[in-house]
CSV table of C-alpha atoms in Angstrom, one decimal:
chain,number,residue,atom,x,y,z
A,258,MET,CA,-65.6,74.3,101.2
A,259,GLU,CA,-67.7,76.9,103.4
A,260,GLN,CA,-69.2,75.4,106.3
A,261,LYS,CA,-73.3,75.7,106.4
A,262,ASN,CA,-74.7,77.6,108.9
A,263,ASN,CA,-77.1,75.8,111.2
A,264,TYR,CA,-79.4,77.5,113.7
A,265,SER,CA,-80.5,76.6,117.1
A,266,ILE,CA,-83.6,78.5,117.9
A,267,ILE,CA,-84.5,78.3,121.8
A,268,VAL,CA,-88.0,78.6,122.8
A,269,PRO,CA,-88.8,78.8,126.5
A,270,THR,CA,-92.4,77.9,127.3
A,271,TYR,CA,-94.9,78.2,130.1
A,272,ASN,CA,-98.5,78.0,129.3
A,273,GLU,CA,-98.2,78.4,125.7
A,274,ARG,CA,-100.3,75.7,124.5
A,275,LEU,CA,-102.3,78.0,122.1
A,276,ASN,CA,-99.2,79.5,120.6
A,277,ILE,CA,-96.4,76.9,120.4
A,278,ALA,CA,-98.2,75.2,117.4
A,279,LEU,CA,-98.6,78.5,115.7
A,280,ILE,CA,-94.8,79.8,116.1
A,281,VAL,CA,-93.8,76.6,115.0
A,282,TYR,CA,-95.5,76.4,111.9
A,283,LEU,CA,-94.5,80.1,111.3
A,284,ILE,CA,-90.7,79.1,111.5
A,285,PHE,CA,-91.1,76.4,109.4
A,286,LYS,CA,-93.1,78.3,106.7
A,287,HIS,CA,-90.6,81.1,106.5
A,288,LEU,CA,-87.3,79.0,107.1
A,289,ARG,CA,-87.8,76.7,104.4
A,290,ASP,CA,-84.3,77.0,103.0
A,291,VAL,CA,-82.4,77.1,106.4
A,292,ASP,CA,-81.2,74.2,108.5
A,293,PHE,CA,-82.5,74.8,111.9
A,294,GLU,CA,-83.9,72.9,115.0
A,295,ILE,CA,-86.4,74.2,117.7
A,296,ILE,CA,-85.4,73.7,121.3
A,297,VAL,CA,-88.6,74.3,123.4
A,298,VAL,CA,-87.7,74.7,127.0
A,299,ASP,CA,-91.1,74.2,128.8
A,300,ASP,CA,-91.4,75.1,132.6
A,301,GLY,CA,-93.8,72.2,133.8
A,302,SER,CA,-96.5,74.0,132.2
A,303,PRO,CA,-99.8,72.9,133.5
A,304,ASP,CA,-102.2,73.7,130.5
A,305,GLY,CA,-100.5,70.7,128.3
A,306,THR,CA,-97.8,72.7,126.1
A,307,GLN,CA,-95.6,69.8,126.5
A,308,GLU,CA,-98.5,67.4,125.1
A,309,VAL,CA,-98.8,69.9,122.2
A,310,VAL,CA,-95.0,70.0,121.5
A,311,LYS,CA,-95.0,66.2,121.4
A,312,GLN,CA,-97.5,66.1,118.8
A,313,LEU,CA,-95.6,68.6,116.7
A,314,GLN,CA,-92.6,66.2,117.2
A,315,LYS,CA,-94.6,63.6,115.5
A,316,LEU,CA,-95.3,65.8,112.7
A,317,TYR,CA,-92.1,67.7,111.8
A,318,GLY,CA,-89.7,64.9,113.8
A,319,GLU,CA,-88.1,64.9,117.0
A,320,ASP,CA,-84.6,65.7,115.4
A,321,ARG,CA,-86.4,69.2,114.1
A,322,ILE,CA,-87.9,69.6,117.4
A,323,LEU,CA,-86.5,69.3,120.8
A,324,LEU,CA,-88.6,69.0,123.8
A,325,ARG,CA,-86.2,69.6,127.1
A,326,PRO,CA,-88.6,70.2,129.8
A,327,ARG,CA,-87.9,71.2,133.4
A,328,PRO,CA,-90.1,70.5,136.4
A,329,LYS,CA,-91.0,73.9,137.4
A,330,LYS,CA,-90.6,77.6,136.6
A,331,LEU,CA,-87.0,78.3,137.0
A,332,GLY,CA,-86.4,81.8,135.5
A,333,LEU,CA,-85.8,83.1,131.9
A,334,GLY,CA,-82.1,83.1,132.5
A,335,THR,CA,-81.8,79.5,133.3
A,336,ALA,CA,-84.0,78.3,130.7
A,337,TYR,CA,-81.9,79.7,127.9
A,338,ILE,CA,-78.7,78.1,129.7
A,339,HIS,CA,-80.7,74.8,129.7
A,340,GLY,CA,-81.5,75.0,126.0
A,341,LEU,CA,-78.0,76.2,125.1
A,342,LYS,CA,-76.9,72.9,126.5
A,343,HIS,CA,-78.7,70.9,123.8
A,344,ALA,CA,-78.1,73.1,121.0
A,345,SER,CA,-76.0,71.6,118.1
A,346,GLY,CA,-76.2,74.9,115.8
A,347,ASN,CA,-73.4,77.3,115.3
A,348,PHE,CA,-75.5,80.2,115.7
A,349,VAL,CA,-78.3,80.4,118.4
A,350,VAL,CA,-81.7,82.4,118.1
A,351,ILE,CA,-83.5,83.2,121.0
A,352,MET,CA,-87.2,84.4,121.1
A,353,ASP,CA,-90.8,84.0,122.8
A,354,ALA,CA,-93.3,81.7,122.4
A,355,ASP,CA,-95.8,84.4,122.3
A,356,LEU,CA,-95.8,85.7,119.1
A,357,SER,CA,-94.7,89.1,119.8
A,358,HIS,CA,-91.8,89.6,117.4
A,359,HIS,CA,-92.7,89.7,113.6
A,360,SER,CA,-89.6,90.3,111.8
A,361,GLU,CA,-75.5,88.6,106.4
A,362,THR,CA,-73.6,90.6,108.7
A,363,GLY,CA,-70.1,90.4,110.3
A,364,ALA,CA,-71.7,90.9,113.5
A,365,SER,CA,-71.5,88.4,116.7
A,366,ILE,CA,-74.8,89.5,117.8
A,367,VAL,CA,-77.8,90.7,115.9
A,368,THR,CA,-80.5,92.1,118.3
A,369,GLY,CA,-84.1,93.0,117.3
A,370,THR,CA,-85.1,96.6,118.2
A,371,ARG,CA,-88.5,98.3,118.7
A,372,TYR,CA,-86.9,101.8,118.6
A,373,VAL,CA,-85.2,102.6,115.2
A,374,ARG,CA,-86.8,103.4,111.8
A,375,GLY,CA,-88.9,100.4,110.7
A,376,GLY,CA,-89.5,99.0,114.3
A,377,GLY,CA,-92.3,99.8,116.5
A,378,VAL,CA,-95.0,98.3,118.9
A,379,HIS,CA,-98.6,97.5,118.5
A,380,GLY,CA,-101.4,96.9,121.0
A,381,TRP,CA,-99.8,98.7,123.9
A,382,ASN,CA,-101.6,101.5,125.8
A,383,LEU,CA,-99.8,104.7,126.0
A,384,MET,CA,-98.7,104.2,129.8
A,385,ARG,CA,-97.1,100.8,128.6
A,386,LYS,CA,-95.2,102.5,125.6
A,387,LEU,CA,-93.9,105.2,128.1
A,388,THR,CA,-92.8,102.8,130.8
A,389,SER,CA,-91.0,100.6,128.6
A,390,ARG,CA,-89.3,103.5,126.4
A,391,GLY,CA,-88.3,105.2,129.8
A,392,ALA,CA,-86.7,101.8,131.1
A,393,ASN,CA,-84.6,101.5,128.1
A,394,VAL,CA,-83.6,105.5,128.4
A,395,LEU,CA,-82.6,105.2,131.8
A,396,ALA,CA,-80.7,101.9,131.4
A,397,GLN,CA,-78.8,103.3,128.4
A,398,THR,CA,-78.1,106.3,130.7
A,399,LEU,CA,-76.7,104.5,133.4
A,400,LEU,CA,-75.1,101.5,131.5
A,401,TRP,CA,-74.2,102.7,127.9
A,402,PRO,CA,-75.0,99.3,126.2
A,403,GLY,CA,-74.8,100.8,122.8
A,404,VAL,CA,-77.8,99.5,121.7
A,405,SER,CA,-81.1,101.0,121.5
A,406,ASP,CA,-83.6,98.1,122.9
A,407,LEU,CA,-82.1,96.6,126.2
A,408,THR,CA,-85.1,94.3,127.0
A,409,GLY,CA,-86.2,92.8,123.8
A,410,SER,CA,-85.9,89.4,123.4
A,411,PHE,CA,-85.5,88.2,119.8
A,412,ARG,CA,-81.7,87.9,119.2
A,413,LEU,CA,-79.2,85.9,117.0
A,414,TYR,CA,-75.9,84.8,118.5
A,415,LYS,CA,-72.9,83.2,117.4
A,416,LYS,CA,-73.0,80.1,119.7
A,417,SER,CA,-69.4,80.6,121.1
A,418,VAL,CA,-70.3,84.1,122.0
A,419,LEU,CA,-73.5,83.1,123.8
A,420,GLU,CA,-71.6,80.6,125.8
A,421,ASP,CA,-69.3,83.3,126.8
A,422,VAL,CA,-71.9,86.0,127.6
A,423,ILE,CA,-74.0,83.5,129.4
A,424,SER,CA,-71.4,82.1,131.5
A,425,SER,CA,-70.8,85.5,133.0
A,426,CYS,CA,-74.3,86.5,134.0
A,427,VAL,CA,-75.8,86.4,137.6
A,428,SER,CA,-79.4,87.3,137.1
A,429,LYS,CA,-82.3,84.7,136.6
A,430,GLY,CA,-85.4,86.4,135.7
A,431,TYR,CA,-86.6,88.8,132.9
A,432,VAL,CA,-83.6,91.1,133.7
A,433,PHE,CA,-81.5,88.3,132.1
A,434,GLN,CA,-82.1,89.8,128.7
A,435,MET,CA,-80.7,93.1,129.5
A,436,GLU,CA,-77.9,91.8,131.7
A,437,MET,CA,-76.9,89.5,128.4
A,438,ILE,CA,-76.6,92.5,126.2
A,439,VAL,CA,-74.8,94.6,128.3
A,440,ARG,CA,-72.5,92.3,129.3
A,441,ALA,CA,-71.8,91.5,125.7
A,442,SER,CA,-71.2,95.3,124.9
A,443,LYS,CA,-68.8,95.5,127.5
A,444,LYS,CA,-66.7,92.9,126.3
A,445,GLY,CA,-66.5,94.4,122.8
A,446,TYR,CA,-68.6,92.1,120.8
A,447,HIS,CA,-69.9,93.4,117.5
A,448,ILE,CA,-73.6,94.1,118.0
A,449,GLU,CA,-76.0,95.1,115.1
A,450,GLU,CA,-79.7,96.2,115.6
A,451,VAL,CA,-82.5,95.3,113.2
A,452,PRO,CA,-86.0,96.7,113.4
A,453,ILE,CA,-88.6,94.5,114.6
A,454,THR,CA,-92.4,95.1,115.4
A,455,PHE,CA,-93.6,93.9,118.8
A,456,VAL,CA,-97.3,92.9,119.1
A,457,ASP,CA,-99.0,92.1,122.0
A,458,ARG,CA,-99.3,88.5,122.7
A,459,VAL,CA,-101.9,86.4,120.5
A,460,PHE,CA,-103.1,84.0,123.0
A,461,GLY,CA,-102.8,83.6,126.9
A,462,SER,CA,-101.5,86.5,129.5
A,463,SER,CA,-98.2,88.3,130.2
A,464,LYS,CA,-95.8,86.6,132.6
A,465,LEU,CA,-94.8,89.9,133.8
A,466,GLY,CA,-96.6,92.4,136.2
């Protein structure tokens, strides 16, 4: 009998009180027939994010929403490592809590991209679009990763693949996303891309810049 897939969705948060309830609602709404858990890794948000997550646990169940907090901001890369330690699924999804990403292969990794037909960006000015695109083009020229969007943070990994890739990464901050996909490509993992639309965050301010 074929094993049913289970998904662990890791959502790092910092000051996402206004977004986390909506992202959880949307996940439950659109994944009705999917076996999943949401792992919230909160880095000591002072805005009450953890209190909101605890209320969501009462609503959806502590077995479906796992709050795994840390005392302070320790970097995006280590947040994924921390979340992975608590993941029970055989597939792991990593995504932002700022509602930026709106979206069965034999791939080891499926990554969302803004830079293929059907993908795109909304809510950015021309300078921000050029900066993002330029960074991706430069990184592709230097690193040859084989994917069009190195800095995207909406990805699905086989758990064993993520454990292998993440163990070889050395960066801690937002460049961690780029390092993971480059290392996965160098290791020869099968990576496929799907178009996503990136919409500027709904609430709060960007953690970059």
